[in-house]
PDB file of C-alpha atoms and ligand atoms in Angstrom:
ATOM      1  CA  UNK R   1       1.714 -41.187  37.937  1.00  0.00           C
ATOM      2  CA  UNK R   2      -1.550 -40.823  39.300  1.00  0.00           C
ATOM      3  CA  UNK R   3      -4.640 -41.553  36.905  1.00  0.00           C
ATOM      4  CA  UNK R   4      -7.042 -39.202  36.576  1.00  0.00           C
ATOM      5  CA  UNK R   5     -10.978 -39.528  37.827  1.00  0.00           C
ATOM      6  CA  UNK R   6     -12.199 -39.988  33.892  1.00  0.00           C
ATOM      7  CA  UNK R   7      -9.188 -42.104  33.067  1.00  0.00           C
ATOM      8  CA  UNK R   8     -10.445 -44.321  35.837  1.00  0.00           C
ATOM      9  CA  UNK R   9     -14.036 -44.307  34.388  1.00  0.00           C
ATOM     10  CA  UNK R  10     -12.590 -45.133  31.160  1.00  0.00           C
ATOM     11  CA  UNK R  11     -10.699 -48.007  32.345  1.00  0.00           C
ATOM     12  CA  UNK R  12     -13.884 -49.518  34.333  1.00  0.00           C
ATOM     13  CA  UNK R  13     -15.885 -48.996  31.085  1.00  0.00           C
ATOM     14  CA  UNK R  14     -13.288 -51.473  29.329  1.00  0.00           C
ATOM     15  CA  UNK R  15     -13.903 -54.283  31.684  1.00  0.00           C
ATOM     16  CA  UNK R  16     -14.933 -57.635  30.052  1.00  0.00           C
ATOM     17  CA  UNK R  17     -18.120 -59.260  31.702  1.00  0.00           C
ATOM     18  CA  UNK R  18     -16.366 -61.979  33.087  1.00  0.00           C
ATOM     19  CA  UNK R  19     -14.142 -59.665  35.425  1.00  0.00           C
ATOM     20  CA  UNK R  20     -17.415 -58.741  37.308  1.00  0.00           C
ATOM     21  CA  UNK R  21     -17.939 -62.203  38.351  1.00  0.00           C
ATOM     22  CA  UNK R  22     -15.036 -62.202  41.051  1.00  0.00           C
ATOM     23  CA  UNK R  23     -16.182 -58.644  42.219  1.00  0.00           C
ATOM     24  CA  UNK R  24     -20.054 -59.816  42.729  1.00  0.00           C
ATOM     25  CA  UNK R  25     -18.663 -63.023  44.590  1.00  0.00           C
ATOM     26  CA  UNK R  26     -16.502 -60.661  47.029  1.00  0.00           C
ATOM     27  CA  UNK R  27     -19.668 -58.448  47.585  1.00  0.00           C
ATOM     28  CA  UNK R  28     -21.780 -61.504  48.185  1.00  0.00           C
ATOM     29  CA  UNK R  29     -19.293 -62.937  50.709  1.00  0.00           C
ATOM     30  CA  UNK R  30     -19.414 -59.783  52.529  1.00  0.00           C
ATOM     31  CA  UNK R  31     -23.257 -59.668  52.499  1.00  0.00           C
ATOM     32  CA  UNK R  32     -23.034 -63.194  54.275  1.00  0.00           C
ATOM     33  CA  UNK R  33     -20.549 -62.363  56.924  1.00  0.00           C
ATOM     34  CA  UNK R  34     -22.129 -59.075  57.724  1.00  0.00           C
ATOM     35  CA  UNK R  35     -25.495 -60.610  58.225  1.00  0.00           C
ATOM     36  CA  UNK R  36     -24.145 -63.672  60.026  1.00  0.00           C
ATOM     37  CA  UNK R  37     -22.647 -61.245  62.370  1.00  0.00           C
ATOM     38  CA  UNK R  38     -25.680 -59.132  62.593  1.00  0.00           C
ATOM     39  CA  UNK R  39     -27.962 -62.218  63.038  1.00  0.00           C
ATOM     40  CA  UNK R  40     -30.712 -60.231  61.406  1.00  0.00           C
ATOM     41  CA  UNK R  41     -31.389 -58.443  58.278  1.00  0.00           C
ATOM     42  CA  UNK R  42     -32.210 -59.553  54.490  1.00  0.00           C
ATOM     43  CA  UNK R  43     -30.200 -62.013  52.692  1.00  0.00           C
ATOM     44  CA  UNK R  44     -32.360 -62.816  49.696  1.00  0.00           C
ATOM     45  CA  UNK R  45     -32.629 -59.564  47.933  1.00  0.00           C
ATOM     46  CA  UNK R  46     -29.278 -58.424  48.558  1.00  0.00           C
ATOM     47  CA  UNK R  47     -27.336 -61.766  47.074  1.00  0.00           C
ATOM     48  CA  UNK R  48     -29.902 -61.477  44.272  1.00  0.00           C
ATOM     49  CA  UNK R  49     -28.791 -58.028  42.802  1.00  0.00           C
ATOM     50  CA  UNK R  50     -24.824 -58.139  43.538  1.00  0.00           C
ATOM     51  CA  UNK R  51     -24.554 -58.832  40.101  1.00  0.00           C
ATOM     52  CA  UNK R  52     -26.406 -55.475  39.342  1.00  0.00           C
ATOM     53  CA  UNK R  53     -24.381 -53.584  41.797  1.00  0.00           C
ATOM     54  CA  UNK R  54     -20.728 -54.744  40.779  1.00  0.00           C
ATOM     55  CA  UNK R  55     -21.726 -53.620  37.158  1.00  0.00           C
ATOM     56  CA  UNK R  56     -23.267 -50.199  37.885  1.00  0.00           C
ATOM     57  CA  UNK R  57     -20.518 -49.344  40.534  1.00  0.00           C
ATOM     58  CA  UNK R  58     -17.351 -51.256  39.220  1.00  0.00           C
ATOM     59  CA  UNK R  59     -18.189 -51.036  35.354  1.00  0.00           C
ATOM     60  CA  UNK R  60     -17.737 -47.156  35.059  1.00  0.00           C
ATOM     61  CA  UNK R  61     -21.580 -46.371  34.718  1.00  0.00           C
ATOM     62  CA  UNK R  62     -22.240 -44.665  38.043  1.00  0.00           C
ATOM     63  CA  UNK R  63     -19.947 -41.567  38.301  1.00  0.00           C
ATOM     64  CA  UNK R  64     -18.651 -41.177  41.732  1.00  0.00           C
ATOM     65  CA  UNK R  65     -15.692 -40.267  43.960  1.00  0.00           C
ATOM     66  CA  UNK R  66     -15.183 -42.094  46.945  1.00  0.00           C
ATOM     67  CA  UNK R  67     -12.589 -39.508  48.315  1.00  0.00           C
ATOM     68  CA  UNK R  68     -15.106 -36.751  47.767  1.00  0.00           C
ATOM     69  CA  UNK R  69     -18.528 -38.514  48.349  1.00  0.00           C
ATOM     70  CA  UNK R  70     -20.382 -35.196  47.973  1.00  0.00           C
ATOM     71  CA  UNK R  71     -18.748 -34.340  44.689  1.00  0.00           C
ATOM     72  CA  UNK R  72     -20.930 -32.147  42.844  1.00  0.00           C
ATOM     73  CA  UNK R  73     -20.921 -33.648  39.339  1.00  0.00           C
ATOM     74  CA  UNK R  74     -21.422 -37.244  40.646  1.00  0.00           C
ATOM     75  CA  UNK R  75     -24.319 -39.368  39.720  1.00  0.00           C
ATOM     76  CA  UNK R  76     -26.869 -40.557  42.116  1.00  0.00           C
ATOM     77  CA  UNK R  77     -27.800 -43.990  43.257  1.00  0.00           C
ATOM     78  CA  UNK R  78     -30.665 -44.022  45.330  1.00  0.00           C
ATOM     79  CA  UNK R  79     -31.609 -47.688  47.215  1.00  0.00           C
ATOM     80  CA  UNK R  80     -35.458 -47.373  47.345  1.00  0.00           C
ATOM     81  CA  UNK R  81     -35.700 -51.112  48.365  1.00  0.00           C
ATOM     82  CA  UNK R  82     -33.773 -49.855  51.643  1.00  0.00           C
ATOM     83  CA  UNK R  83     -34.130 -53.267  53.421  1.00  0.00           C
ATOM     84  CA  UNK R  84     -31.343 -54.859  51.070  1.00  0.00           C
ATOM     85  CA  UNK R  85     -29.028 -52.154  52.424  1.00  0.00           C
ATOM     86  CA  UNK R  86     -26.121 -54.793  52.981  1.00  0.00           C
ATOM     87  CA  UNK R  87     -25.493 -54.995  49.378  1.00  0.00           C
ATOM     88  CA  UNK R  88     -25.532 -51.398  49.146  1.00  0.00           C
ATOM     89  CA  UNK R  89     -22.908 -51.176  52.051  1.00  0.00           C
ATOM     90  CA  UNK R  90     -20.489 -53.807  50.887  1.00  0.00           C
ATOM     91  CA  UNK R  91     -20.501 -52.145  47.599  1.00  0.00           C
ATOM     92  CA  UNK R  92     -19.674 -48.913  48.872  1.00  0.00           C
ATOM     93  CA  UNK R  93     -16.960 -50.191  51.151  1.00  0.00           C
ATOM     94  CA  UNK R  94     -15.566 -52.231  48.409  1.00  0.00           C
ATOM     95  CA  UNK R  95     -15.529 -49.017  46.308  1.00  0.00           C
ATOM     96  CA  UNK R  96     -13.642 -46.936  48.944  1.00  0.00           C
ATOM     97  CA  UNK R  97     -16.073 -45.015  50.628  1.00  0.00           C
ATOM     98  CA  UNK R  98     -15.388 -46.403  54.158  1.00  0.00           C
ATOM     99  CA  UNK R  99     -13.296 -49.391  55.602  1.00  0.00           C
ATOM    100  CA  UNK R 100     -14.370 -52.708  54.711  1.00  0.00           C
ATOM    101  CA  UNK R 101     -13.957 -53.731  58.555  1.00  0.00           C
ATOM    102  CA  UNK R 102     -17.212 -51.622  59.411  1.00  0.00           C
ATOM    103  CA  UNK R 103     -19.133 -53.943  57.743  1.00  0.00           C
ATOM    104  CA  UNK R 104     -19.276 -55.995  60.803  1.00  0.00           C
ATOM    105  CA  UNK R 105     -21.094 -53.566  62.621  1.00  0.00           C
ATOM    106  CA  UNK R 106     -24.319 -53.986  60.315  1.00  0.00           C
ATOM    107  CA  UNK R 107     -27.369 -53.225  62.594  1.00  0.00           C
ATOM    108  CA  UNK R 108     -25.341 -52.824  65.764  1.00  0.00           C
ATOM    109  CA  UNK R 109     -26.169 -50.149  68.102  1.00  0.00           C
ATOM    110  CA  UNK R 110     -24.404 -46.644  67.469  1.00  0.00           C
ATOM    111  CA  UNK R 111     -23.201 -48.016  63.774  1.00  0.00           C
ATOM    112  CA  UNK R 112     -23.315 -46.081  60.539  1.00  0.00           C
ATOM    113  CA  UNK R 113     -24.684 -49.232  58.732  1.00  0.00           C
ATOM    114  CA  UNK R 114     -28.333 -49.406  60.179  1.00  0.00           C
ATOM    115  CA  UNK R 115     -31.010 -51.750  59.015  1.00  0.00           C
ATOM    116  CA  UNK R 116     -31.999 -49.263  56.423  1.00  0.00           C
ATOM    117  CA  UNK R 117     -29.885 -46.684  54.883  1.00  0.00           C
ATOM    118  CA  UNK R 118     -30.047 -43.452  57.385  1.00  0.00           C
ATOM    119  CA  UNK R 119     -28.786 -40.167  56.223  1.00  0.00           C
ATOM    120  CA  UNK R 120     -28.163 -38.914  59.648  1.00  0.00           C
ATOM    121  CA  UNK R 121     -25.494 -41.579  60.168  1.00  0.00           C
ATOM    122  CA  UNK R 122     -23.512 -39.494  57.767  1.00  0.00           C
ATOM    123  CA  UNK R 123     -22.247 -42.542  56.071  1.00  0.00           C
ATOM    124  CA  UNK R 124     -20.415 -41.520  52.960  1.00  0.00           C
ATOM    125  CA  UNK R 125     -22.041 -42.582  49.758  1.00  0.00           C
ATOM    126  CA  UNK R 126     -25.638 -42.650  50.965  1.00  0.00           C
ATOM    127  CA  UNK R 127     -27.634 -40.302  48.895  1.00  0.00           C
ATOM    128  CA  UNK R 128     -31.009 -40.556  51.038  1.00  0.00           C
ATOM    129  CA  UNK R 129     -32.445 -42.322  53.939  1.00  0.00           C
ATOM    130  CA  UNK R 130     -35.006 -45.273  52.829  1.00  0.00           C
ATOM    131  CA  UNK R 131     -37.006 -48.473  53.538  1.00  0.00           C
ATOM    132  CA  UNK R 132     -40.476 -47.489  53.925  1.00  0.00           C
ATOM    133  CA  UNK R 133     -41.193 -48.870  50.357  1.00  0.00           C
ATOM    134  CA  UNK R 134     -42.293 -46.402  47.432  1.00  0.00           C
ATOM    135  CA  UNK R 135     -40.417 -43.457  49.051  1.00  0.00           C
ATOM    136  CA  UNK R 136     -37.077 -43.840  47.639  1.00  0.00           C
ATOM    137  CA  UNK R 137     -38.196 -43.876  43.996  1.00  0.00           C
ATOM    138  CA  UNK R 138     -40.315 -40.751  44.765  1.00  0.00           C
ATOM    139  CA  UNK R 139     -37.160 -38.950  46.006  1.00  0.00           C
ATOM    140  CA  UNK R 140     -35.329 -40.068  43.119  1.00  0.00           C
ATOM    141  CA  UNK R 141     -37.860 -38.601  40.830  1.00  0.00           C
ATOM    142  CA  UNK R 142     -37.514 -35.042  42.620  1.00  0.00           C
ATOM    143  CA  UNK R 143     -33.849 -35.497  42.324  1.00  0.00           C
ATOM    144  CA  UNK R 144     -33.958 -36.052  38.196  1.00  0.00           C
ATOM    145  CA  UNK R 145     -36.418 -33.369  38.068  1.00  0.00           C
ATOM    146  CA  UNK R 146     -34.462 -30.711  40.001  1.00  0.00           C
ATOM    147  CA  UNK R 147     -31.281 -32.043  38.033  1.00  0.00           C
ATOM    148  CA  UNK R 148     -33.219 -31.545  34.358  1.00  0.00           C
ATOM    149  CA  UNK R 149     -35.210 -28.431  35.125  1.00  0.00           C
ATOM    150  CA  UNK R 150     -33.633 -26.328  37.997  1.00  0.00           C
ATOM    151  CA  UNK R 151     -29.954 -27.188  37.994  1.00  0.00           C
ATOM    152  CA  UNK R 152     -29.809 -28.099  34.357  1.00  0.00           C
ATOM    153  CA  UNK R 153     -27.059 -30.404  35.003  1.00  0.00           C
ATOM    154  CA  UNK R 154     -25.573 -33.695  33.468  1.00  0.00           C
ATOM    155  CA  UNK R 155     -26.310 -35.728  36.305  1.00  0.00           C
ATOM    156  CA  UNK R 156     -28.155 -39.194  35.957  1.00  0.00           C
ATOM    157  CA  UNK R 157     -29.954 -40.638  38.833  1.00  0.00           C
ATOM    158  CA  UNK R 158     -30.296 -44.386  39.245  1.00  0.00           C
ATOM    159  CA  UNK R 159     -32.604 -45.801  41.607  1.00  0.00           C
ATOM    160  CA  UNK R 160     -33.404 -49.580  42.415  1.00  0.00           C
ATOM    161  CA  UNK R 161     -36.896 -50.773  43.619  1.00  0.00           C
ATOM    162  CA  UNK R 162     -38.101 -54.296  44.447  1.00  0.00           C
ATOM    163  CA  UNK R 163     -40.779 -55.598  42.769  1.00  0.00           C
ATOM    164  CA  UNK R 164     -43.049 -56.423  45.590  1.00  0.00           C
ATOM    165  CA  UNK R 165     -42.154 -52.546  46.248  1.00  0.00           C
ATOM    166  CA  UNK R 166     -44.435 -51.924  43.253  1.00  0.00           C
ATOM    167  CA  UNK R 167     -47.357 -52.878  44.905  1.00  0.00           C
ATOM    168  CA  UNK R 168     -46.921 -49.717  46.941  1.00  0.00           C
ATOM    169  CA  UNK R 169     -49.274 -47.402  45.027  1.00  0.00           C
ATOM    170  CA  UNK R 170     -46.750 -44.510  45.320  1.00  0.00           C
ATOM    171  CA  UNK R 171     -44.457 -45.919  43.028  1.00  0.00           C
ATOM    172  CA  UNK R 172     -46.745 -45.666  40.049  1.00  0.00           C
ATOM    173  CA  UNK R 173     -47.232 -42.094  40.870  1.00  0.00           C
ATOM    174  CA  UNK R 174     -43.372 -41.181  40.626  1.00  0.00           C
ATOM    175  CA  UNK R 175     -43.751 -43.650  37.241  1.00  0.00           C
ATOM    176  CA  UNK R 176     -46.436 -41.274  35.979  1.00  0.00           C
ATOM    177  CA  UNK R 177     -44.373 -38.303  36.908  1.00  0.00           C
ATOM    178  CA  UNK R 178     -41.152 -39.533  35.397  1.00  0.00           C
ATOM    179  CA  UNK R 179     -42.884 -40.370  31.983  1.00  0.00           C
ATOM    180  CA  UNK R 180     -45.062 -37.238  32.097  1.00  0.00           C
ATOM    181  CA  UNK R 181     -41.933 -34.882  32.724  1.00  0.00           C
ATOM    182  CA  UNK R 182     -39.681 -36.776  30.081  1.00  0.00           C
ATOM    183  CA  UNK R 183     -36.821 -37.618  32.654  1.00  0.00           C
ATOM    184  CA  UNK R 184     -34.426 -38.874  30.642  1.00  0.00           C
ATOM    185  CA  UNK R 185     -31.820 -38.872  33.138  1.00  0.00           C
ATOM    186  CA  UNK R 186     -33.504 -41.365  35.458  1.00  0.00           C
ATOM    187  CA  UNK R 187     -32.811 -44.858  35.427  1.00  0.00           C
ATOM    188  CA  UNK R 188     -35.203 -47.222  37.398  1.00  0.00           C
ATOM    189  CA  UNK R 189     -33.735 -50.701  37.848  1.00  0.00           C
ATOM    190  CA  UNK R 190     -36.569 -53.045  39.010  1.00  0.00           C
ATOM    191  CA  UNK R 191     -35.292 -56.524  41.100  1.00  0.00           C
ATOM    192  CA  UNK R 192     -37.708 -58.528  39.232  1.00  0.00           C
ATOM    193  CA  UNK R 193     -37.261 -61.783  41.635  1.00  0.00           C
ATOM    194  CA  UNK R 194     -41.294 -62.475  41.796  1.00  0.00           C
ATOM    195  CA  UNK R 195     -40.566 -62.762  45.482  1.00  0.00           C
ATOM    196  CA  UNK R 196     -41.544 -60.194  48.400  1.00  0.00           C
ATOM    197  CA  UNK R 197     -41.876 -60.824  52.202  1.00  0.00           C
ATOM    198  CA  UNK R 198     -45.006 -63.145  52.307  1.00  0.00           C
ATOM    199  CA  UNK R 199     -44.683 -65.171  48.853  1.00  0.00           C
ATOM    200  CA  UNK R 200     -44.619 -64.815  45.195  1.00  0.00           C
ATOM    201  CA  UNK R 201     -45.333 -61.292  43.895  1.00  0.00           C
ATOM    202  CA  UNK R 202     -47.861 -62.419  41.391  1.00  0.00           C
ATOM    203  CA  UNK R 203     -49.763 -64.598  44.024  1.00  0.00           C
ATOM    204  CA  UNK R 204     -49.819 -62.105  46.867  1.00  0.00           C
ATOM    205  CA  UNK R 205     -51.208 -59.081  44.030  1.00  0.00           C
ATOM    206  CA  UNK R 206     -50.041 -59.363  40.635  1.00  0.00           C
ATOM    207  CA  UNK R 207     -47.843 -56.461  39.234  1.00  0.00           C
ATOM    208  CA  UNK R 208     -47.613 -57.888  35.551  1.00  0.00           C
ATOM    209  CA  UNK R 209     -47.492 -57.126  32.690  1.00  0.00           C
ATOM    210  CA  UNK R 210     -44.574 -55.025  34.170  1.00  0.00           C
ATOM    211  CA  UNK R 211     -43.343 -53.882  30.547  1.00  0.00           C
ATOM    212  CA  UNK R 212     -46.627 -52.817  29.497  1.00  0.00           C
ATOM    213  CA  UNK R 213     -47.404 -50.635  32.356  1.00  0.00           C
ATOM    214  CA  UNK R 214     -44.158 -48.942  32.003  1.00  0.00           C
ATOM    215  CA  UNK R 215     -44.675 -48.293  28.527  1.00  0.00           C
ATOM    216  CA  UNK R 216     -47.860 -46.999  29.190  1.00  0.00           C
ATOM    217  CA  UNK R 217     -46.290 -44.445  31.646  1.00  0.00           C
ATOM    218  CA  UNK R 218     -43.845 -43.535  28.722  1.00  0.00           C
ATOM    219  CA  UNK R 219     -40.837 -45.130  29.722  1.00  0.00           C
ATOM    220  CA  UNK R 220     -37.963 -46.752  27.634  1.00  0.00           C
ATOM    221  CA  UNK R 221     -38.256 -50.343  28.642  1.00  0.00           C
ATOM    222  CA  UNK R 222     -35.449 -52.978  29.004  1.00  0.00           C
ATOM    223  CA  UNK R 223     -35.952 -56.474  30.232  1.00  0.00           C
ATOM    224  CA  UNK R 224     -32.646 -58.131  30.910  1.00  0.00           C
ATOM    225  CA  UNK R 225     -31.357 -61.318  32.937  1.00  0.00           C
ATOM    226  CA  UNK R 226     -30.313 -59.581  35.996  1.00  0.00           C
ATOM    227  CA  UNK R 227     -27.557 -62.133  36.262  1.00  0.00           C
ATOM    228  CA  UNK R 228     -26.155 -61.651  32.876  1.00  0.00           C
ATOM    229  CA  UNK R 229     -23.281 -59.150  32.895  1.00  0.00           C
ATOM    230  CA  UNK R 230     -23.258 -58.554  29.084  1.00  0.00           C
ATOM    231  CA  UNK R 231     -26.923 -57.823  29.465  1.00  0.00           C
ATOM    232  CA  UNK R 232     -26.512 -55.631  32.475  1.00  0.00           C
ATOM    233  CA  UNK R 233     -23.798 -53.732  30.759  1.00  0.00           C
ATOM    234  CA  UNK R 234     -25.677 -53.348  27.637  1.00  0.00           C
ATOM    235  CA  UNK R 235     -28.765 -51.882  29.255  1.00  0.00           C
ATOM    236  CA  UNK R 236     -26.769 -49.395  31.200  1.00  0.00           C
ATOM    237  CA  UNK R 237     -25.081 -48.223  28.077  1.00  0.00           C
ATOM    238  CA  UNK R 238     -28.408 -47.900  26.236  1.00  0.00           C
ATOM    239  CA  UNK R 239     -29.535 -45.481  29.304  1.00  0.00           C
ATOM    240  CA  UNK R 240     -26.690 -43.404  29.121  1.00  0.00           C
ATOM    241  CA  UNK R 241     -27.008 -43.336  25.254  1.00  0.00           C
ATOM    242  CA  UNK R 242     -30.607 -42.288  25.510  1.00  0.00           C
ATOM    243  CA  UNK R 243     -29.887 -39.682  28.306  1.00  0.00           C
ATOM    244  CA  UNK R 244     -26.881 -38.330  25.901  1.00  0.00           C
ATOM    245  CA  UNK R 245     -29.183 -38.084  23.067  1.00  0.00           C
ATOM    246  CA  UNK R 246     -32.034 -36.431  25.157  1.00  0.00           C
ATOM    247  CA  UNK R 247     -34.798 -38.975  24.096  1.00  0.00           C
ATOM    248  CA  UNK R 248     -37.403 -37.463  26.744  1.00  0.00           C
ATOM    249  CA  UNK R 249     -38.151 -40.607  28.120  1.00  0.00           C
ATOM    250  CA  UNK R 250     -37.042 -42.271  31.379  1.00  0.00           C
ATOM    251  CA  UNK R 251     -35.377 -45.580  31.210  1.00  0.00           C
ATOM    252  CA  UNK R 252     -36.485 -48.845  33.465  1.00  0.00           C
ATOM    253  CA  UNK R 253     -34.183 -51.962  33.370  1.00  0.00           C
ATOM    254  CA  UNK R 254     -36.572 -54.666  34.396  1.00  0.00           C
ATOM    255  CA  UNK R 255     -33.892 -57.035  35.865  1.00  0.00           C
ATOM    256  CA  UNK R 256     -35.071 -60.734  36.204  1.00  0.00           C
ATOM    257  CA  UNK R 257     -33.346 -61.757  38.989  1.00  0.00           C
ATOM    258  CA  UNK R 258     -33.306 -65.085  41.513  1.00  0.00           C
ATOM    259  CA  UNK R 259     -33.790 -64.075  45.142  1.00  0.00           C
ATOM    260  CA  UNK R 260     -30.876 -65.410  46.851  1.00  0.00           C
ATOM    261  CA  UNK R 261     -28.821 -66.511  44.188  1.00  0.00           C
ATOM    262  CA  UNK R 262     -26.589 -68.502  44.065  1.00  0.00           C
ATOM    263  CA  UNK R 263     -26.730 -69.977  47.212  1.00  0.00           C
ATOM    264  CA  UNK R 264     -28.302 -73.649  46.683  1.00  0.00           C
ATOM    265  CA  UNK R 265     -30.526 -73.497  49.630  1.00  0.00           C
ATOM    266  CA  UNK R 266     -31.756 -69.868  49.293  1.00  0.00           C
ATOM    267  CA  UNK R 267     -32.375 -69.634  45.610  1.00  0.00           C
ATOM    268  CA  UNK R 268     -35.910 -68.479  44.690  1.00  0.00           C
ATOM    269  CA  UNK R 269     -37.357 -69.093  48.065  1.00  0.00           C
ATOM    270  CA  UNK R 270     -39.015 -66.043  49.260  1.00  0.00           C
ATOM    271  CA  UNK R 271     -38.711 -67.283  53.132  1.00  0.00           C
ATOM    272  CA  UNK R 272     -35.048 -66.032  52.589  1.00  0.00           C
ATOM    273  CA  UNK R 273     -36.522 -62.415  51.944  1.00  0.00           C
ATOM    274  CA  UNK R 274     -35.894 -61.353  55.620  1.00  0.00           C
ATOM    275  CA  UNK R 275     -33.625 -63.499  57.539  1.00  0.00           C
ATOM    276  CA  UNK R 276     -29.921 -64.105  58.294  1.00  0.00           C
ATOM    277  CA  UNK R 277     -27.763 -67.283  57.702  1.00  0.00           C
ATOM    278  CA  UNK R 278     -27.183 -69.388  60.778  1.00  0.00           C
ATOM    279  CA  UNK R 279     -23.240 -70.197  61.573  1.00  0.00           C
ATOM    280  CA  UNK R 280     -24.089 -73.567  59.388  1.00  0.00           C
ATOM    281  CA  UNK R 281     -25.628 -71.955  56.713  1.00  0.00           C
ATOM    282  CA  UNK R 282     -22.926 -69.034  56.321  1.00  0.00           C
ATOM    283  CA  UNK R 283     -20.183 -71.677  56.311  1.00  0.00           C
ATOM    284  CA  UNK R 284     -22.005 -73.434  53.665  1.00  0.00           C
ATOM    285  CA  UNK R 285     -22.652 -69.905  51.658  1.00  0.00           C
ATOM    286  CA  UNK R 286     -19.094 -68.969  51.775  1.00  0.00           C
ATOM    287  CA  UNK R 287     -17.866 -72.332  50.670  1.00  0.00           C
ATOM    288  CA  UNK R 288     -20.201 -71.898  47.685  1.00  0.00           C
ATOM    289  CA  UNK R 289     -18.916 -68.290  47.025  1.00  0.00           C
ATOM    290  CA  UNK R 290     -15.388 -69.528  46.838  1.00  0.00           C
TER     291      UNK R 290
HETATM  292  C1  LIG F 301     -44.606 -48.783  53.046  1.00  0.00           C
HETATM  293  C2  LIG F 301     -43.828 -50.071  53.802  1.00  0.00           C
HETATM  294  N1  LIG F 301     -44.675 -51.170  54.078  1.00  0.00           N
HETATM  295  C3  LIG F 301     -44.252 -52.657  54.407  1.00  0.00           C
HETATM  296  C4  LIG F 301     -42.741 -52.643  54.581  1.00  0.00           C
HETATM  297  C5  LIG F 301     -42.070 -54.099  55.156  1.00  0.00           C
HETATM  298  N2  LIG F 301     -41.592 -54.591  54.046  1.00  0.00           N
HETATM  299  C6  LIG F 301     -40.351 -54.557  53.801  1.00  0.00           C
HETATM  300  S1  LIG F 301     -39.511 -55.345  52.580  1.00  0.00           S
HETATM  301  C7  LIG F 301     -41.249 -55.783  51.986  1.00  0.00           C
HETATM  302  C8  LIG F 301     -41.402 -56.715  50.716  1.00  0.00           C
HETATM  303  C9  LIG F 301     -40.686 -56.313  49.727  1.00  0.00           C
HETATM  304  O1  LIG F 301     -40.748 -57.010  48.383  1.00  0.00           O
HETATM  305  P1  LIG F 301     -39.781 -56.757  47.474  1.00  0.00           P
HETATM  306  O2  LIG F 301     -39.849 -55.215  46.914  1.00  0.00           O
HETATM  307  O3  LIG F 301     -39.912 -57.668  46.333  1.00  0.00           O
HETATM  308  O4  LIG F 301     -38.174 -57.137  48.191  1.00  0.00           O
HETATM  309  P2  LIG F 301     -37.443 -58.497  47.808  1.00  0.00           P
HETATM  310  O5  LIG F 301     -38.395 -59.190  48.756  1.00  0.00           O
HETATM  311  O6  LIG F 301     -37.158 -58.781  46.391  1.00  0.00           O
HETATM  312  O7  LIG F 301     -36.456 -58.260  48.700  1.00  0.00           O
HETATM  313  C10 LIG F 301     -42.024 -55.545  53.082  1.00  0.00           C
HETATM  314  C11 LIG F 301     -43.259 -55.848  52.935  1.00  0.00           C
HETATM  315  C12 LIG F 301     -41.974 -51.502  54.136  1.00  0.00           C
HETATM  316  N3  LIG F 301     -40.647 -51.573  54.315  1.00  0.00           N
HETATM  317  N4  LIG F 301     -42.533 -50.290  53.853  1.00  0.00           N
END
């Protein structure tokens, strides 16, 4: 007997935290392989956020149907940090939106898997183009606004930004709007690895204290270890409860992550923000991800 969509979501919800580690390892292996084949792209953030992607997409939190990507009642996921799309592509492929074999075309001419998500490639599962930092989160706020006040539907909007991305002024306008308009259907995840393209976020231009800033913008603030599955699950559960109760506040999950995690020679090194592994590094990485 075929299981229904709702049953599948419920089954996913029952996953134990440990079950995510194999999923995340698979996603990270895909990231390494596709970046190696492309010989360009962003390793650090893609690897560092894999645990969050595993829980969000495979834990029954994000509602989607890969067989019907435009399903009216789906939640939306916006990758505002568009440069870390290798992890989004692996996730979408493993979730069944398109063949896993297509991951080998990352950044190739004519591929649907461009270096930043692009709507005009018609890749299933992509909700918006992104890559110009700050833009995606503003689009996500617009989506949440129209869902809550125009369509009055039950959809949730999840958006992921980097922390260096928060040095882009427009992100704070998005935060101010989300708080002001009481967008309790918006879950903003910050990949807080304290690394960006040129160094430590705190050295280049500090964005801290992040929790106090989001509180001032009227957010429900949850700070977690972004590699701890139980904490990630609890944070999404709390957001969903807030949405169901209609608390009138957006949620931000400040996820403390480690860039390049868990690869020994990439971990917490901002120089891995935007480079791919060479052959030797890819072999070592895949060995470490066994
Ligand atoms: C508006 C804009 N300015 C500059 C860039 C170039 N850029 C891409 S990623 C990045 C750093 C982002 O840092 P962070 O958000 O912390 O991402 P992480 O390094 O953790 O992947 C920069 C400056 C861009 N994509 N968009």
